[in-house]
mmCIF file of C-alpha atoms in Angstrom:
data_model
loop_
_atom_site.group_PDB
_atom_site.id
_atom_site.type_symbol
_atom_site.label_atom_id
_atom_site.label_comp_id
_atom_site.label_asym_id
_atom_site.label_seq_id
_atom_site.Cartn_x
_atom_site.Cartn_y
_atom_site.Cartn_z
ATOM 1 C CA UNK A 1 -0.282 0.034 0.080
ATOM 2 C CA UNK A 2 1.103 3.696 -0.874
ATOM 3 C CA UNK A 3 0.396 6.561 0.672
ATOM 4 C CA UNK A 4 1.444 10.383 0.368
ATOM 5 C CA UNK A 5 4.192 11.819 2.814
ATOM 6 C CA UNK A 6 5.857 14.896 3.791
ATOM 7 C CA UNK A 7 9.297 14.972 4.695
ATOM 8 C CA UNK A 8 9.700 18.453 6.157
ATOM 9 C CA UNK A 9 13.557 19.428 6.819
ATOM 10 C CA UNK A 10 13.876 21.989 9.619
ATOM 11 C CA UNK A 11 17.210 24.590 9.406
ATOM 12 C CA UNK A 12 18.270 25.084 12.569
ATOM 13 C CA UNK A 13 19.392 29.004 13.176
ATOM 14 C CA UNK A 14 22.652 28.431 12.266
ATOM 15 C CA UNK A 15 21.718 27.007 8.810
ATOM 16 C CA UNK A 16 20.327 30.145 8.058
ATOM 17 C CA UNK A 17 23.330 31.128 5.425
ATOM 18 C CA UNK A 18 23.603 27.988 4.129
ATOM 19 C CA UNK A 19 22.533 28.724 0.056
ATOM 20 C CA UNK A 20 20.144 25.213 0.800
ATOM 21 C CA UNK A 21 17.824 26.929 3.419
ATOM 22 C CA UNK A 22 14.864 28.629 2.180
ATOM 23 C CA UNK A 23 13.645 32.001 3.377
ATOM 24 C CA UNK A 24 10.904 30.135 5.775
ATOM 25 C CA UNK A 25 13.843 27.695 6.943
ATOM 26 C CA UNK A 26 11.476 24.413 6.015
ATOM 27 C CA UNK A 27 12.050 22.465 3.290
ATOM 28 C CA UNK A 28 9.040 20.431 2.497
ATOM 29 C CA UNK A 29 9.280 17.289 -0.140
ATOM 30 C CA UNK A 30 5.957 15.562 -0.773
ATOM 31 C CA UNK A 31 6.473 11.876 -1.658
ATOM 32 C CA UNK A 32 4.193 8.554 -2.801
ATOM 33 C CA UNK A 33 5.564 5.432 -0.999
ATOM 34 C CA UNK A 34 5.226 2.514 0.519
ATOM 35 C CA UNK A 35 4.870 1.927 4.521
ATOM 36 C CA UNK A 36 6.153 -1.297 5.086
ATOM 37 C CA UNK A 37 9.337 -2.137 2.695
ATOM 38 C CA UNK A 38 8.827 -5.815 4.297
ATOM 39 C CA UNK A 39 5.855 -6.764 1.815
ATOM 40 C CA UNK A 40 7.973 -6.229 -1.558
ATOM 41 C CA UNK A 41 7.960 -2.950 -1.821
ATOM 42 C CA UNK A 42 11.507 -1.971 -1.154
ATOM 43 C CA UNK A 43 12.341 0.482 -3.963
ATOM 44 C CA UNK A 44 9.033 2.567 -2.804
ATOM 45 C CA UNK A 45 10.023 3.118 0.776
ATOM 46 C CA UNK A 46 11.944 5.512 2.538
ATOM 47 C CA UNK A 47 15.144 3.758 3.657
ATOM 48 C CA UNK A 48 16.520 5.334 7.051
ATOM 49 C CA UNK A 49 20.027 6.210 5.371
ATOM 50 C CA UNK A 50 18.212 8.316 2.432
ATOM 51 C CA UNK A 51 17.331 10.583 4.913
ATOM 52 C CA UNK A 52 21.155 10.920 6.187
ATOM 53 C CA UNK A 53 22.280 11.342 2.899
ATOM 54 C CA UNK A 54 19.422 14.107 2.452
ATOM 55 C CA UNK A 55 20.525 16.040 5.195
ATOM 56 C CA UNK A 56 24.097 15.357 4.086
ATOM 57 C CA UNK A 57 23.348 17.239 0.718
ATOM 58 C CA UNK A 58 21.504 19.758 2.597
ATOM 59 C CA UNK A 59 24.216 20.313 4.870
ATOM 60 C CA UNK A 60 26.810 20.812 2.159
ATOM 61 C CA UNK A 61 25.045 22.188 -0.433
ATOM 62 C CA UNK A 62 28.874 23.627 -2.022
ATOM 63 C CA UNK A 63 29.938 20.124 -2.666
ATOM 64 C CA UNK A 64 27.156 19.417 -5.377
ATOM 65 C CA UNK A 65 26.126 22.268 -6.528
ATOM 66 C CA UNK A 66 27.577 22.470 -10.005
ATOM 67 C CA UNK A 67 28.061 18.784 -10.118
ATOM 68 C CA UNK A 68 26.951 16.095 -11.830
ATOM 69 C CA UNK A 69 25.500 13.634 -9.843
ATOM 70 C CA UNK A 70 24.524 9.939 -10.371
ATOM 71 C CA UNK A 71 22.545 7.810 -7.802
ATOM 72 C CA UNK A 72 22.500 4.100 -7.768
ATOM 73 C CA UNK A 73 19.497 2.527 -6.285
ATOM 74 C CA UNK A 74 17.485 5.597 -5.965
ATOM 75 C CA UNK A 75 14.015 4.521 -4.567
ATOM 76 C CA UNK A 76 11.697 6.973 -3.923
ATOM 77 C CA UNK A 77 14.049 9.828 -5.697
ATOM 78 C CA UNK A 78 14.302 11.960 -2.236
ATOM 79 C CA UNK A 79 18.024 12.021 -2.936
ATOM 80 C CA UNK A 80 17.713 13.605 -6.554
ATOM 81 C CA UNK A 81 15.037 16.106 -4.936
ATOM 82 C CA UNK A 82 17.894 17.228 -2.416
ATOM 83 C CA UNK A 83 20.745 17.259 -5.442
ATOM 84 C CA UNK A 84 17.935 19.586 -7.816
ATOM 85 C CA UNK A 85 17.424 21.969 -4.700
ATOM 86 C CA UNK A 86 20.815 22.604 -4.381
ATOM 87 C CA UNK A 87 21.448 22.770 -7.947
ATOM 88 C CA UNK A 88 23.605 20.616 -9.174
ATOM 89 C CA UNK A 89 23.938 20.716 -12.719
ATOM 90 C CA UNK A 90 22.972 17.161 -13.460
ATOM 91 C CA UNK A 91 20.882 14.583 -11.480
ATOM 92 C CA UNK A 92 20.515 11.127 -12.949
ATOM 93 C CA UNK A 93 18.769 8.365 -11.214
ATOM 94 C CA UNK A 94 18.915 4.921 -11.784
ATOM 95 C CA UNK A 95 17.111 1.976 -10.090
ATOM 96 C CA UNK A 96 16.532 -1.815 -11.426
ATOM 97 C CA UNK A 97 12.641 -1.921 -10.934
ATOM 98 C CA UNK A 98 10.265 -0.356 -13.412
ATOM 99 C CA UNK A 99 7.415 0.251 -11.108
ATOM 100 C CA UNK A 100 10.071 1.987 -8.192
ATOM 101 C CA UNK A 101 11.218 3.928 -11.429
ATOM 102 C CA UNK A 102 7.405 5.068 -12.362
ATOM 103 C CA UNK A 103 6.825 5.834 -8.457
ATOM 104 C CA UNK A 104 10.363 7.971 -8.489
ATOM 105 C CA UNK A 105 9.004 10.115 -11.693
ATOM 106 C CA UNK A 106 5.175 10.535 -9.915
ATOM 107 C CA UNK A 107 7.443 12.183 -6.670
ATOM 108 C CA UNK A 108 10.061 14.362 -8.940
ATOM 109 C CA UNK A 109 6.505 15.797 -10.542
ATOM 110 C CA UNK A 110 5.487 16.212 -7.141
ATOM 111 C CA UNK A 111 8.234 18.368 -6.061
ATOM 112 C CA UNK A 112 8.122 20.397 -9.754
ATOM 113 C CA UNK A 113 10.564 18.827 -11.478
ATOM 114 C CA UNK A 114 10.681 17.309 -14.648
ATOM 115 C CA UNK A 115 11.972 14.082 -15.627
ATOM 116 C CA UNK A 116 14.256 12.964 -18.559
ATOM 117 C CA UNK A 117 14.622 9.443 -19.619
ATOM 118 C CA UNK A 118 17.203 10.420 -22.513
ATOM 119 C CA UNK A 119 20.942 9.446 -22.262
ATOM 120 C CA UNK A 120 22.313 12.621 -23.445
ATOM 121 C CA UNK A 121 25.227 13.588 -21.218
ATOM 122 C CA UNK A 122 25.699 17.061 -22.493
ATOM 123 C CA UNK A 123 21.960 17.533 -21.643
ATOM 124 C CA UNK A 124 22.093 19.404 -18.397
ATOM 125 C CA UNK A 125 19.189 21.209 -16.572
ATOM 126 C CA UNK A 126 18.957 21.491 -12.714
ATOM 127 C CA UNK A 127 15.222 21.702 -13.164
ATOM 128 C CA UNK A 128 15.053 18.192 -15.086
ATOM 129 C CA UNK A 129 16.303 15.120 -13.455
ATOM 130 C CA UNK A 130 17.368 12.434 -15.618
ATOM 131 C CA UNK A 131 15.531 8.658 -14.817
ATOM 132 C CA UNK A 132 17.222 5.597 -15.992
ATOM 133 C CA UNK A 133 16.921 1.664 -15.265
ATOM 134 C CA UNK A 134 19.592 0.340 -14.319
ATOM 135 C CA UNK A 135 19.532 -3.155 -13.314
ATOM 136 C CA UNK A 136 22.989 -3.697 -11.682
ATOM 137 C CA UNK A 137 23.460 -7.530 -12.932
ATOM 138 C CA UNK A 138 23.511 -6.091 -16.737
ATOM 139 C CA UNK A 139 24.740 -3.181 -16.386
ATOM 140 C CA UNK A 140 28.139 -2.973 -18.388
ATOM 141 C CA UNK A 141 30.768 -0.656 -19.160
ATOM 142 C CA UNK A 142 29.554 0.110 -22.597
ATOM 143 C CA UNK A 143 26.257 0.561 -21.304
ATOM 144 C CA UNK A 144 27.275 3.022 -19.028
ATOM 145 C CA UNK A 145 29.631 5.329 -21.298
ATOM 146 C CA UNK A 146 26.957 7.925 -21.688
ATOM 147 C CA UNK A 147 27.341 8.916 -17.711
ATOM 148 C CA UNK A 148 30.468 10.549 -17.104
ATOM 149 C CA UNK A 149 29.430 11.865 -13.327
ATOM 150 C CA UNK A 150 31.615 13.981 -10.928
ATOM 151 C CA UNK A 151 29.683 12.369 -8.110
ATOM 152 C CA UNK A 152 28.340 9.137 -7.444
ATOM 153 C CA UNK A 153 25.545 8.181 -4.333
ATOM 154 C CA UNK A 154 23.738 5.656 -2.787
ATOM 155 C CA UNK A 155 21.830 5.111 0.345
ATOM 156 C CA UNK A 156 21.008 1.866 2.023
ATOM 157 C CA UNK A 157 22.062 -0.422 -0.938
ATOM 158 C CA UNK A 158 24.625 -2.464 1.076
ATOM 159 C CA UNK A 159 22.239 -5.141 2.616
ATOM 160 C CA UNK A 160 21.873 -7.917 -0.169
ATOM 161 C CA UNK A 161 25.806 -9.221 -0.228
ATOM 162 C CA UNK A 162 24.817 -11.237 -3.762
ATOM 163 C CA UNK A 163 24.376 -7.878 -5.260
ATOM 164 C CA UNK A 164 28.041 -6.628 -4.104
ATOM 165 C CA UNK A 165 29.709 -7.427 -7.081
ATOM 166 C CA UNK A 166 27.391 -6.012 -9.554
ATOM 167 C CA UNK A 167 27.605 -2.812 -7.461
ATOM 168 C CA UNK A 168 31.566 -2.463 -7.119
ATOM 169 C CA UNK A 169 31.828 -3.108 -10.877
ATOM 170 C CA UNK A 170 29.919 -0.507 -11.543
ATOM 171 C CA UNK A 171 31.616 2.062 -9.037
ATOM 172 C CA UNK A 172 34.515 0.978 -10.370
ATOM 173 C CA UNK A 173 33.460 1.717 -13.830
ATOM 174 C CA UNK A 174 32.111 5.390 -13.035
ATOM 175 C CA UNK A 175 34.900 6.014 -10.553
ATOM 176 C CA UNK A 176 37.561 5.104 -12.877
ATOM 177 C CA UNK A 177 35.942 7.294 -15.662
ATOM 178 C CA UNK A 178 37.549 11.112 -17.002
ATOM 179 C CA UNK A 179 35.926 13.695 -18.599
ATOM 180 C CA UNK A 180 37.365 15.058 -21.341
ATOM 181 C CA UNK A 181 40.329 17.626 -20.890
ATOM 182 C CA UNK A 182 39.053 19.997 -23.313
ATOM 183 C CA UNK A 183 38.521 23.524 -22.282
ATOM 184 C CA UNK A 184 34.830 23.575 -22.856
ATOM 185 C CA UNK A 185 34.821 20.614 -20.309
ATOM 186 C CA UNK A 186 38.039 21.808 -18.080
ATOM 187 C CA UNK A 187 35.864 22.031 -14.648
ATOM 188 C CA UNK A 188 33.858 19.215 -14.950
ATOM 189 C CA UNK A 189 36.995 17.160 -14.469
ATOM 190 C CA UNK A 190 37.095 18.077 -11.011
ATOM 191 C CA UNK A 191 36.124 15.664 -7.704
ATOM 192 C CA UNK A 192 36.466 15.439 -4.067
ATOM 193 C CA UNK A 193 38.021 13.817 -1.681
ATOM 194 C CA UNK A 194 38.253 14.008 2.283
ATOM 195 C CA UNK A 195 41.290 15.313 4.121
ATOM 196 C CA UNK A 196 41.530 12.932 6.899
ATOM 197 C CA UNK A 197 42.376 15.551 9.155
ATOM 198 C CA UNK A 198 39.785 18.391 8.383
ATOM 199 C CA UNK A 199 38.506 20.823 10.818
ATOM 200 C CA UNK A 200 34.997 19.814 11.393
ATOM 201 C CA UNK A 201 33.994 23.238 12.144
ATOM 202 C CA UNK A 202 34.804 24.436 8.487
ATOM 203 C CA UNK A 203 32.437 24.123 5.828
ATOM 204 C CA UNK A 204 34.929 24.288 2.971
ATOM 205 C CA UNK A 205 37.422 21.674 4.063
ATOM 206 C CA UNK A 206 35.183 18.824 2.085
ATOM 207 C CA UNK A 207 36.037 21.058 -1.392
ATOM 208 C CA UNK A 208 39.277 22.143 -0.626
ATOM 209 C CA UNK A 209 40.970 18.994 -1.969
ATOM 210 C CA UNK A 210 40.541 18.168 -5.297
ATOM 211 C CA UNK A 211 41.190 14.792 -6.918
ATOM 212 C CA UNK A 212 41.865 13.427 -10.494
ATOM 213 C CA UNK A 213 38.495 11.628 -10.834
ATOM 214 C CA UNK A 214 35.059 11.218 -9.645
ATOM 215 C CA UNK A 215 33.932 10.523 -5.721
ATOM 216 C CA UNK A 216 30.913 8.589 -4.422
ATOM 217 C CA UNK A 217 28.954 9.230 -0.886
ATOM 218 C CA UNK A 218 27.572 5.884 0.314
ATOM 219 C CA UNK A 219 25.146 6.143 3.197
ATOM 220 C CA UNK A 220 24.339 2.798 5.340
ATOM 221 C CA UNK A 221 23.206 0.968 7.897
ATOM 222 C CA UNK A 222 25.697 -1.724 8.954
ATOM 223 C CA UNK A 223 23.292 -4.212 9.875
ATOM 224 C CA UNK A 224 25.773 -7.350 9.501
ATOM 225 C CA UNK A 225 29.746 -6.998 10.124
ATOM 226 C CA UNK A 226 30.241 -9.719 8.046
ATOM 227 C CA UNK A 227 28.512 -8.332 5.242
ATOM 228 C CA UNK A 228 29.936 -5.010 5.522
ATOM 229 C CA UNK A 229 33.415 -6.880 5.555
ATOM 230 C CA UNK A 230 32.702 -8.507 2.233
ATOM 231 C CA UNK A 231 32.073 -5.539 0.454
ATOM 232 C CA UNK A 232 35.287 -3.782 2.113
ATOM 233 C CA UNK A 233 37.338 -6.795 0.278
ATOM 234 C CA UNK A 234 35.358 -6.301 -3.151
ATOM 235 C CA UNK A 235 36.283 -2.490 -2.697
ATOM 236 C CA UNK A 236 39.823 -3.296 -1.988
ATOM 237 C CA UNK A 237 39.794 -6.054 -4.656
ATOM 238 C CA UNK A 238 38.312 -3.512 -7.261
ATOM 239 C CA UNK A 239 41.239 -1.074 -6.656
ATOM 240 C CA UNK A 240 39.181 1.986 -4.678
ATOM 241 C CA UNK A 241 39.682 3.165 -1.423
ATOM 242 C CA UNK A 242 36.976 3.920 1.057
ATOM 243 C CA UNK A 243 36.817 6.629 3.909
ATOM 244 C CA UNK A 244 34.341 6.952 6.888
ATOM 245 C CA UNK A 245 33.884 10.489 7.070
ATOM 246 C CA UNK A 246 30.917 10.054 9.423
ATOM 247 C CA UNK A 247 32.276 11.411 12.795
ATOM 248 C CA UNK A 248 34.175 14.321 10.836
ATOM 249 C CA UNK A 249 31.210 15.388 8.920
ATOM 250 C CA UNK A 250 27.687 14.678 10.654
ATOM 251 C CA UNK A 251 25.074 16.737 8.792
ATOM 252 C CA UNK A 252 23.021 19.262 10.358
ATOM 253 C CA UNK A 253 19.958 17.536 12.484
ATOM 254 C CA UNK A 254 16.807 18.688 9.937
ATOM 255 C CA UNK A 255 14.522 16.114 10.569
ATOM 256 C CA UNK A 256 14.663 16.395 14.743
ATOM 257 C CA UNK A 257 10.670 15.397 14.875
ATOM 258 C CA UNK A 258 11.273 12.064 13.461
ATOM 259 C CA UNK A 259 11.333 9.956 16.541
ATOM 260 C CA UNK A 260 11.756 6.745 14.594
ATOM 261 C CA UNK A 261 14.568 8.301 12.375
ATOM 262 C CA UNK A 262 17.806 7.136 14.465
ATOM 263 C CA UNK A 263 21.144 8.651 12.847
ATOM 264 C CA UNK A 264 23.368 6.936 15.399
ATOM 265 C CA UNK A 265 24.001 3.404 13.806
ATOM 266 C CA UNK A 266 23.997 5.144 10.221
ATOM 267 C CA UNK A 267 27.298 5.441 8.676
ATOM 268 C CA UNK A 268 29.044 7.667 5.703
ATOM 269 C CA UNK A 269 31.631 6.680 3.078
ATOM 270 C CA UNK A 270 33.455 8.204 0.563
ATOM 271 C CA UNK A 271 34.629 5.692 -2.172
ATOM 272 C CA UNK A 272 37.080 7.150 -4.883
ATOM 273 C CA UNK A 273 39.648 5.495 -7.104
ATOM 274 C CA UNK A 274 43.830 4.216 -6.235
ATOM 275 C CA UNK A 275 44.403 4.841 -9.673
#
């Protein structure tokens, strides 16, 4: 059963100068979603880590503004809506389930965003979100050639270990990709990595250090340590590096009223290529 629910992000006084903070200090995101993710409608449920990743985007908009962003396992589209709000130059949302994609498009339209199903990498409009069917098991390097994101995102995508090899393969393809060195796309080649010695009070430290390629931000609940360690081993085999930035860069608590939302058991990671 799907219902309409509104996620309201409440910006505290200290956020008033953030570009992502509305004048009302409230960002209301209406969504059509499933109330029970155990009934087989997981893609249409609001997963807890998508809330954390959304808070991160809204708390650190400078990371995502004017960047080409690509989400794997986008579900209801909440993360993509927040990316559009902070003016990412291009937002591509993907999912392997057609019904989930249809619900996602409905949610984007509920939030006054247009959707696009073409694969034109050059097309950039912050008010248009690209929605793409992407089954991980059949995704190939040639099939992903249309996408050259600067930032890859994923929320609560580390729960089914049987999917990890395909997920890590997709991440490796996207993270090892480089944009053209032509002057017209020079700025697009910039990605971000975390300075592990950063000052947690300095908003600019996440954007102060650039890398030669893209970076992925993954928010997750670690439900089983063996499952998570299996993911780490695949990341290492793929010549990728992973950094836990949870303690260094916990986002503002923009959902203080949501009693069922417990951030204490969630982690936020960056993944990048070692190449």
